[in-house]
CSV table of C-alpha atoms in Angstrom, one decimal:
chain,number,residue,atom,x,y,z
A,10,MET,CA,19.7,-10.7,12.1
A,11,ASN,CA,17.1,-13.5,12.3
A,12,ILE,CA,13.9,-14.8,10.8
A,13,ILE,CA,11.4,-16.7,13.0
A,14,LYS,CA,8.9,-18.8,11.2
A,15,SER,CA,5.5,-19.6,12.8
A,16,ALA,CA,1.9,-20.6,11.9
A,17,PHE,CA,-0.5,-17.9,11.0
A,18,GLY,CA,-3.8,-19.7,11.1
A,19,GLU,CA,-4.6,-23.1,9.6
A,20,HIS,CA,-2.8,-22.8,6.3
A,21,ALA,CA,-0.7,-19.6,6.3
A,22,LYS,CA,2.8,-19.0,7.6
A,23,LEU,CA,4.3,-16.0,9.3
A,24,PHE,CA,7.9,-14.8,8.8
A,25,THR,CA,9.2,-12.4,11.5
A,26,MET,CA,12.4,-10.7,10.4
A,27,ILE,CA,14.4,-9.1,13.2
A,28,ASN,CA,17.4,-6.8,12.8
A,29,ASP,CA,20.2,-6.2,15.2
A,30,ASN,CA,18.4,-3.1,16.6
A,31,GLY,CA,15.3,-5.1,17.6
A,32,VAL,CA,13.1,-3.9,14.7
A,33,GLN,CA,10.6,-6.6,13.7
A,34,LEU,CA,9.0,-6.9,10.3
A,35,ALA,CA,6.5,-9.7,10.0
A,36,VAL,CA,5.0,-10.9,6.7
A,37,THR,CA,2.8,-13.8,5.7
A,38,ASP,CA,2.5,-15.9,2.6
A,39,PHE,CA,-1.3,-15.2,2.7
A,40,GLY,CA,-1.6,-12.3,0.3
A,41,ALA,CA,2.1,-11.6,0.5
A,42,ARG,CA,1.2,-9.1,3.2
A,43,ILE,CA,2.8,-7.2,6.0
A,44,VAL,CA,1.4,-8.1,9.4
A,45,HIS,CA,3.6,-6.3,11.9
A,46,LEU,CA,6.1,-3.5,12.0
A,47,ASN,CA,7.2,-3.4,15.6
A,48,VAL,CA,10.0,-1.1,16.9
A,49,PRO,CA,11.7,-0.4,20.3
A,50,ILE,CA,11.1,3.2,21.5
A,51,ASN,CA,12.4,4.2,24.9
A,52,ASN,CA,12.6,0.6,26.2
A,53,GLU,CA,9.1,-0.1,25.1
A,54,ARG,CA,7.8,-1.7,21.9
A,55,ARG,CA,5.5,0.1,19.6
A,56,GLU,CA,3.4,-1.4,16.7
A,57,LEU,CA,3.4,1.0,13.7
A,58,ILE,CA,0.8,-0.7,11.4
A,59,LEU,CA,-2.7,-2.2,11.7
A,60,GLY,CA,-3.5,-5.8,11.2
A,61,PHE,CA,-4.9,-9.1,12.4
A,62,ASP,CA,-3.5,-12.2,14.1
A,63,SER,CA,-4.4,-14.9,11.6
A,64,ALA,CA,-5.1,-15.4,7.9
A,65,GLU,CA,-8.7,-16.3,8.8
A,66,GLU,CA,-9.2,-12.9,10.5
A,67,TYR,CA,-8.1,-11.1,7.3
A,68,ILE,CA,-10.5,-13.3,5.3
A,69,ALA,CA,-13.4,-12.5,7.7
A,70,LYS,CA,-12.8,-8.8,8.3
A,71,ASP,CA,-10.8,-7.1,5.6
A,72,HIS,CA,-8.6,-9.0,3.2
A,73,TYR,CA,-6.9,-5.9,1.6
A,74,ILE,CA,-5.2,-4.7,4.8
A,75,GLY,CA,-1.4,-5.0,4.5
A,76,ALA,CA,-1.7,-7.1,1.3
A,77,THR,CA,0.1,-7.1,-2.0
A,78,ILE,CA,-2.6,-5.7,-4.4
A,79,GLY,CA,-2.8,-6.7,-8.1
A,80,ARG,CA,-3.0,-7.2,-10.9
A,81,VAL,CA,-4.1,-3.6,-11.0
A,82,ALA,CA,-4.3,-1.5,-7.9
A,83,GLY,CA,-7.2,0.9,-7.7
A,84,ARG,CA,-10.3,1.0,-9.9
A,85,ILE,CA,-10.7,0.2,-13.6
A,86,ALA,CA,-13.8,2.1,-14.8
A,87,ASN,CA,-16.5,-0.3,-16.1
A,88,GLY,CA,-13.9,-3.1,-15.8
A,89,SER,CA,-12.9,-2.5,-19.4
A,90,PHE,CA,-9.7,-1.5,-21.2
A,91,GLN,CA,-7.9,-2.0,-24.6
A,92,LEU,CA,-4.6,-3.5,-25.4
A,93,ASN,CA,-3.3,-3.8,-29.0
A,94,GLN,CA,-6.7,-2.7,-30.3
A,95,THR,CA,-8.3,-5.6,-28.4
A,96,ASN,CA,-11.0,-4.9,-25.9
A,97,TYR,CA,-11.0,-6.7,-22.6
A,98,GLN,CA,-13.7,-7.0,-20.0
A,99,VAL,CA,-12.6,-8.0,-16.5
A,100,VAL,CA,-14.7,-9.0,-13.6
A,101,LYS,CA,-16.4,-6.2,-11.7
A,102,ASN,CA,-16.4,-6.2,-7.9
A,103,GLU,CA,-17.3,-2.7,-6.8
A,104,ASN,CA,-20.4,-1.2,-8.3
A,105,ASP,CA,-19.7,-1.1,-12.0
A,106,ASN,CA,-15.9,-1.1,-11.7
A,107,THR,CA,-13.1,-3.5,-11.0
A,108,LEU,CA,-11.3,-2.8,-7.7
A,109,HIS,CA,-7.7,-4.1,-7.0
A,110,GLY,CA,-7.7,-6.7,-9.7
A,111,GLY,CA,-11.2,-8.0,-9.1
A,112,PRO,CA,-12.4,-10.6,-6.6
A,113,ASP,CA,-10.1,-13.1,-4.9
A,114,SER,CA,-7.0,-11.7,-6.5
A,115,PHE,CA,-3.4,-11.4,-5.1
A,116,GLU,CA,-4.6,-10.6,-1.6
A,117,MET,CA,-6.4,-14.0,-1.3
A,118,ALA,CA,-3.7,-16.2,-2.7
A,119,TYR,CA,-1.2,-18.3,-0.7
A,120,TRP,CA,2.2,-17.4,-2.2
A,121,GLN,CA,5.3,-19.6,-2.4
A,122,SER,CA,7.9,-18.3,0.1
A,123,GLU,CA,11.7,-18.1,0.4
A,124,THR,CA,13.9,-16.5,3.0
A,125,ASP,CA,17.5,-15.2,3.1
A,126,ILE,CA,19.7,-14.0,6.0
A,127,SER,CA,23.0,-12.1,5.6
A,128,ASP,CA,25.2,-10.1,8.0
A,129,ASN,CA,23.3,-6.8,7.4
A,130,LYS,CA,19.9,-7.7,6.1
A,131,VAL,CA,17.1,-10.3,6.1
A,132,SER,CA,14.5,-10.9,3.4
A,133,THR,CA,11.4,-12.9,2.7
A,134,SER,CA,10.3,-13.4,-0.9
A,135,PHE,CA,6.9,-14.5,-2.1
A,136,THR,CA,6.1,-15.8,-5.6
A,137,HIS,CA,2.7,-16.3,-7.2
A,138,THR,CA,1.5,-17.0,-10.8
A,139,SER,CA,-1.8,-15.5,-11.8
A,140,PRO,CA,-3.1,-17.7,-14.7
A,141,ASN,CA,-4.2,-16.4,-18.1
A,142,GLN,CA,-7.8,-15.0,-17.9
A,143,ASN,CA,-7.8,-14.8,-14.2
A,144,ASN,CA,-10.7,-12.4,-13.6
A,145,GLY,CA,-10.4,-11.7,-17.3
A,146,PHE,CA,-6.8,-10.4,-17.5
A,147,PRO,CA,-4.7,-11.8,-20.3
A,148,GLY,CA,-1.4,-13.6,-19.8
A,149,ASN,CA,0.1,-16.0,-17.4
A,150,LEU,CA,1.7,-13.5,-15.0
A,151,THR,CA,4.4,-14.5,-12.5
A,152,VAL,CA,5.0,-12.1,-9.7
A,153,LYS,CA,7.7,-12.0,-7.0
A,154,VAL,CA,7.5,-9.7,-4.0
A,155,THR,CA,10.5,-9.3,-1.7
A,156,TYR,CA,10.4,-7.7,1.8
A,157,THR,CA,13.8,-6.7,3.1
A,158,LEU,CA,14.8,-5.4,6.6
A,159,ASP,CA,18.4,-4.1,7.2
A,160,ASN,CA,20.4,-2.9,10.1
A,161,ASP,CA,19.9,0.8,9.1
A,162,ASN,CA,16.2,0.3,10.0
A,163,VAL,CA,15.1,0.4,6.4
A,164,TRP,CA,12.4,-2.0,5.2
A,165,GLN,CA,11.9,-2.3,1.5
A,166,VAL,CA,9.3,-4.0,-0.8
A,167,SER,CA,10.5,-4.9,-4.3
A,168,TYR,CA,8.3,-6.2,-7.1
A,169,GLU,CA,9.4,-8.3,-10.1
A,170,ALA,CA,7.0,-9.7,-12.7
A,171,ASN,CA,6.7,-11.1,-16.2
A,172,SER,CA,3.9,-12.3,-18.4
A,173,ASP,CA,3.7,-14.5,-21.5
A,174,ALA,CA,1.2,-12.1,-23.1
A,175,MET,CA,0.8,-8.3,-23.0
A,176,THR,CA,-1.3,-7.4,-20.0
A,177,LEU,CA,-1.9,-4.6,-17.4
A,178,PHE,CA,0.2,-4.6,-14.2
A,179,ASN,CA,0.2,-2.0,-11.5
A,180,PRO,CA,0.8,-3.5,-8.0
A,181,THR,CA,0.9,-1.8,-4.6
A,182,ASN,CA,1.0,-2.6,-1.0
A,183,HIS,CA,-2.0,-1.8,1.2
A,184,VAL,CA,-0.4,-1.3,4.6
A,185,TYR,CA,-2.1,1.0,7.1
A,186,PHE,CA,0.2,3.0,9.2
A,187,ASN,CA,-0.6,4.3,12.7
A,188,LEU,CA,2.5,5.5,14.5
A,189,THR,CA,0.8,6.0,17.9
A,190,GLY,CA,1.0,2.3,18.6
A,191,HIS,CA,-1.9,0.2,20.0
A,192,PRO,CA,-4.6,1.0,20.9
A,193,ALA,CA,-4.5,3.1,17.8
A,194,LYS,CA,-6.0,6.6,17.8
A,195,SER,CA,-7.0,8.7,14.8
A,196,VAL,CA,-4.1,9.7,12.5
A,197,ALA,CA,-5.4,13.3,12.6
A,198,ASP,CA,-2.4,14.5,14.6
A,199,HIS,CA,0.2,12.8,12.5
A,200,MET,CA,2.4,15.2,10.5
A,201,LEU,CA,2.5,14.4,6.8
A,202,SER,CA,4.7,15.8,4.0
A,203,ILE,CA,4.5,14.7,0.3
A,204,ASP,CA,6.7,16.1,-2.4
A,205,ALA,CA,4.0,16.5,-5.0
A,206,ASP,CA,2.9,19.6,-6.9
A,207,HIS,CA,-0.2,17.9,-8.2
A,208,PHE,CA,-2.9,15.4,-7.2
A,209,ALA,CA,-5.5,13.5,-9.2
A,210,PRO,CA,-9.1,14.5,-8.4
A,211,LEU,CA,-11.9,11.9,-8.2
A,212,ASP,CA,-15.5,11.7,-9.5
A,213,ASP,CA,-18.5,10.4,-7.5
A,214,GLN,CA,-17.5,6.8,-8.1
A,215,ASN,CA,-13.9,7.4,-6.7
A,216,LEU,CA,-12.5,7.2,-10.2
A,217,THR,CA,-9.8,9.5,-11.4
A,218,THR,CA,-10.8,11.9,-14.1
A,219,GLY,CA,-7.5,12.3,-15.9
A,220,GLU,CA,-7.0,15.8,-14.4
A,221,GLN,CA,-3.7,16.6,-12.6
A,222,ARG,CA,-4.7,19.5,-10.3
A,223,ASP,CA,-2.2,21.9,-8.7
A,224,VAL,CA,-2.1,21.4,-4.9
A,225,SER,CA,-1.4,25.1,-4.3
A,226,GLN,CA,-3.8,26.7,-1.8
A,227,THR,CA,-5.7,23.5,-1.2
A,228,ALA,CA,-5.9,20.9,1.6
A,229,PHE,CA,-3.8,18.7,-0.7
A,230,ASP,CA,-0.7,20.8,-0.4
A,231,PHE,CA,1.6,18.7,1.8
A,232,ARG,CA,4.8,20.1,0.3
A,233,LYS,CA,5.5,21.5,3.8
A,234,ALA,CA,4.7,19.2,6.7
A,235,LYS,CA,1.3,19.7,8.3
A,236,LYS,CA,-1.3,17.7,10.3
A,237,VAL,CA,-3.3,15.1,8.4
A,238,ASN,CA,-6.3,16.7,10.1
A,239,GLU,CA,-6.2,19.6,7.8
A,240,ALA,CA,-7.4,17.3,5.0
A,241,LEU,CA,-9.9,15.6,7.3
A,242,ILE,CA,-11.8,18.8,8.2
A,243,SER,CA,-11.4,20.5,4.9
A,244,VAL,CA,-14.5,21.8,3.1
A,245,ASP,CA,-12.8,21.2,-0.3
A,246,PRO,CA,-15.4,19.2,-2.3
A,247,GLN,CA,-12.7,16.6,-3.1
A,248,ASN,CA,-12.1,16.0,0.7
A,249,GLN,CA,-15.8,16.1,1.4
A,250,LEU,CA,-16.4,13.5,-1.4
A,251,VAL,CA,-14.4,10.8,0.4
A,252,GLY,CA,-14.4,12.1,4.0
A,253,GLY,CA,-10.7,12.8,4.0
A,254,LEU,CA,-8.0,11.6,1.5
A,255,ASP,CA,-8.3,8.7,-1.0
A,256,HIS,CA,-6.3,10.4,-3.8
A,257,PRO,CA,-3.2,9.8,-5.9
A,258,PHE,CA,-0.4,12.4,-5.4
A,259,LEU,CA,1.9,12.7,-8.4
A,260,LEU,CA,5.4,12.7,-7.0
A,261,ASN,CA,8.0,15.2,-8.1
A,262,GLN,CA,11.5,13.9,-7.5
A,263,ALA,CA,13.6,10.9,-8.3
A,264,THR,CA,14.4,8.2,-5.7
A,265,ASP,CA,18.1,9.0,-5.6
A,266,SER,CA,17.4,12.2,-3.7
A,267,ASP,CA,18.2,12.4,0.0
A,268,ILE,CA,14.9,14.1,0.6
A,269,PRO,CA,12.0,11.7,1.3
A,270,GLN,CA,9.2,11.8,-1.2
A,271,ALA,CA,6.8,11.3,1.7
A,272,ARG,CA,7.3,11.5,5.5
A,273,LEU,CA,4.9,10.6,8.2
A,274,VAL,CA,5.7,11.6,11.8
A,275,SER,CA,4.0,10.4,15.0
A,276,PRO,CA,2.2,12.9,17.2
A,277,ASP,CA,4.8,12.5,20.0
A,278,GLN,CA,7.6,12.9,17.4
A,279,LYS,CA,9.3,9.7,18.6
A,280,VAL,CA,9.1,7.8,15.3
A,281,ALA,CA,8.7,8.7,11.6
A,282,ILE,CA,8.5,6.9,8.3
A,283,ASN,CA,10.4,8.2,5.3
A,284,MET,CA,9.3,6.9,2.0
A,285,ARG,CA,11.1,6.7,-1.4
A,286,THR,CA,9.8,4.9,-4.4
A,287,THR,CA,10.4,4.2,-8.1
A,288,ALA,CA,6.7,4.6,-8.7
A,289,PRO,CA,5.4,7.9,-10.1
A,290,SER,CA,2.6,8.4,-7.5
A,291,VAL,CA,1.4,7.5,-4.1
A,292,VAL,CA,-2.3,7.0,-3.1
A,293,VAL,CA,-2.9,8.3,0.4
A,294,PHE,CA,-6.0,6.9,2.0
A,295,THR,CA,-7.0,8.0,5.5
A,296,ALA,CA,-9.3,5.1,6.4
A,297,ASN,CA,-12.5,7.0,5.9
A,298,PHE,CA,-14.8,4.4,7.3
A,299,GLY,CA,-17.2,6.6,9.2
A,300,ASP,CA,-17.8,7.4,12.9
A,301,ASP,CA,-19.9,4.3,13.6
A,302,TYR,CA,-17.3,1.9,12.0
A,303,GLN,CA,-15.9,-0.7,14.4
A,304,LEU,CA,-13.6,-3.4,13.1
A,305,PRO,CA,-11.6,-5.4,15.7
A,306,MET,CA,-7.9,-5.0,15.0
A,307,ARG,CA,-5.8,-7.1,17.4
A,308,GLN,CA,-6.7,-5.6,20.8
A,309,GLU,CA,-8.4,-2.4,19.7
A,310,TYR,CA,-10.9,-1.0,17.2
A,311,LEU,CA,-10.0,0.6,13.9
A,312,ILE,CA,-11.8,3.9,14.3
A,313,ASN,CA,-12.7,6.3,11.6
A,314,HIS,CA,-9.3,7.7,10.3
A,315,GLY,CA,-7.6,5.1,12.4
A,316,GLY,CA,-4.9,4.5,9.8
A,317,ILE,CA,-3.2,6.0,6.7
A,318,THR,CA,-1.8,4.3,3.6
A,319,LEU,CA,1.1,5.2,1.4
A,320,GLU,CA,0.2,3.1,-1.7
A,321,THR,CA,3.0,3.6,-4.2
A,322,GLN,CA,2.0,2.8,-7.8
A,323,VAL,CA,1.1,4.4,-11.1
A,324,ALA,CA,-2.0,6.6,-10.5
A,325,PRO,CA,-5.2,4.6,-11.0
A,326,GLY,CA,-6.9,5.2,-14.3
A,327,ALA,CA,-3.6,5.0,-16.3
A,328,GLU,CA,-5.2,2.5,-18.6
A,329,LYS,CA,-7.3,5.4,-19.9
A,330,TYR,CA,-5.0,8.3,-19.1
A,331,PRO,CA,-1.4,7.6,-20.3
A,332,ALA,CA,-0.2,10.9,-18.8
A,333,PHE,CA,-0.4,9.2,-15.4
A,334,GLY,CA,2.2,6.6,-16.5
A,335,ASN,CA,2.5,3.3,-18.2
A,336,ILE,CA,0.9,0.1,-16.7
A,337,VAL,CA,1.1,-2.0,-19.9
A,338,LEU,CA,3.5,-5.0,-19.4
A,339,PRO,CA,4.6,-6.3,-22.8
A,340,ALA,CA,5.0,-10.1,-23.2
A,341,ASN,CA,8.2,-11.5,-21.8
A,342,GLU,CA,9.5,-8.2,-20.5
A,343,VAL,CA,10.5,-7.9,-16.8
A,344,TYR,CA,8.7,-5.5,-14.6
A,345,GLN,CA,10.6,-4.1,-11.6
A,346,ALA,CA,9.7,-1.5,-8.9
A,347,THR,CA,10.8,-0.7,-5.4
A,348,THR,CA,9.6,1.2,-2.4
A,349,ARG,CA,11.7,1.8,0.7
A,350,PHE,CA,10.6,3.0,4.1
A,351,ASP,CA,13.3,4.4,6.5
A,352,ILE,CA,12.2,4.0,10.1
A,353,ASP,CA,13.4,7.1,11.9
A,354,ILE,CA,13.3,6.4,15.7
């Protein structure tokens, strides 16, 4: 087990965690983000996620990729919510809504870092304090995000937070998987399974409506593994609306089950990611950027549907729809959540 520290642009640092099997998980203090997930397969190395080679590239091209997202992942309609009968207006940054906590939030911060090495695992922790009224959110909120890699080829992201005033908190990680390696191809031929009987439909602003719709006989039924492409080519109005998937799936089972809550398998079946989480939902986004979209990603282009996210969180819109789950963090209470990804080689 080892951790290699290196520069990641002018101000950022990169922490490359390596287990005894040669799996490498690299994270940076800029945005507390994951930059590399690199694994050995048949005496070759394969990169499993999309990303850039410096903090400056993330700033210039896409600062959400791989990042810790908060205070509130997803969209807050009209940037408004109510806590304790007090109305709050937060900064809008996407049309008339607040996306991913508003402008220059967690993903643009340089976090404090700490590392730890033991016989069977390595970890890197990042800590950041979001001040009271940052983008309009109440409370001084201190957040700790820990990435851990062990010798069972499990990488885990854990969240811990507390605030000195009641606030909203619903973080996630915005990593894009593509298990074909680089140069990345469309994820259309990846096999995906999700243990979810219901998903949350969207309106024309990509806001959830509060409905929990049965996946049966729809392109959203991934209870048995099928190709991602079935959602990409679907004529379902929900798929047509976003050009694929950008939806919360409401997960069924508890994390102590041996069955993954989501599983993503490479087209050559040489590597898979098994996901388990304490969160009640996962937002699956199939990088619906359009056929003419070209964004340099390391040595290749991120093509339309060139990545897929498994963003574990409470379904967006929970500030209006309590049935989705609770995202209210009371003053001086500790928030904890964990998502683990088993790398099956």
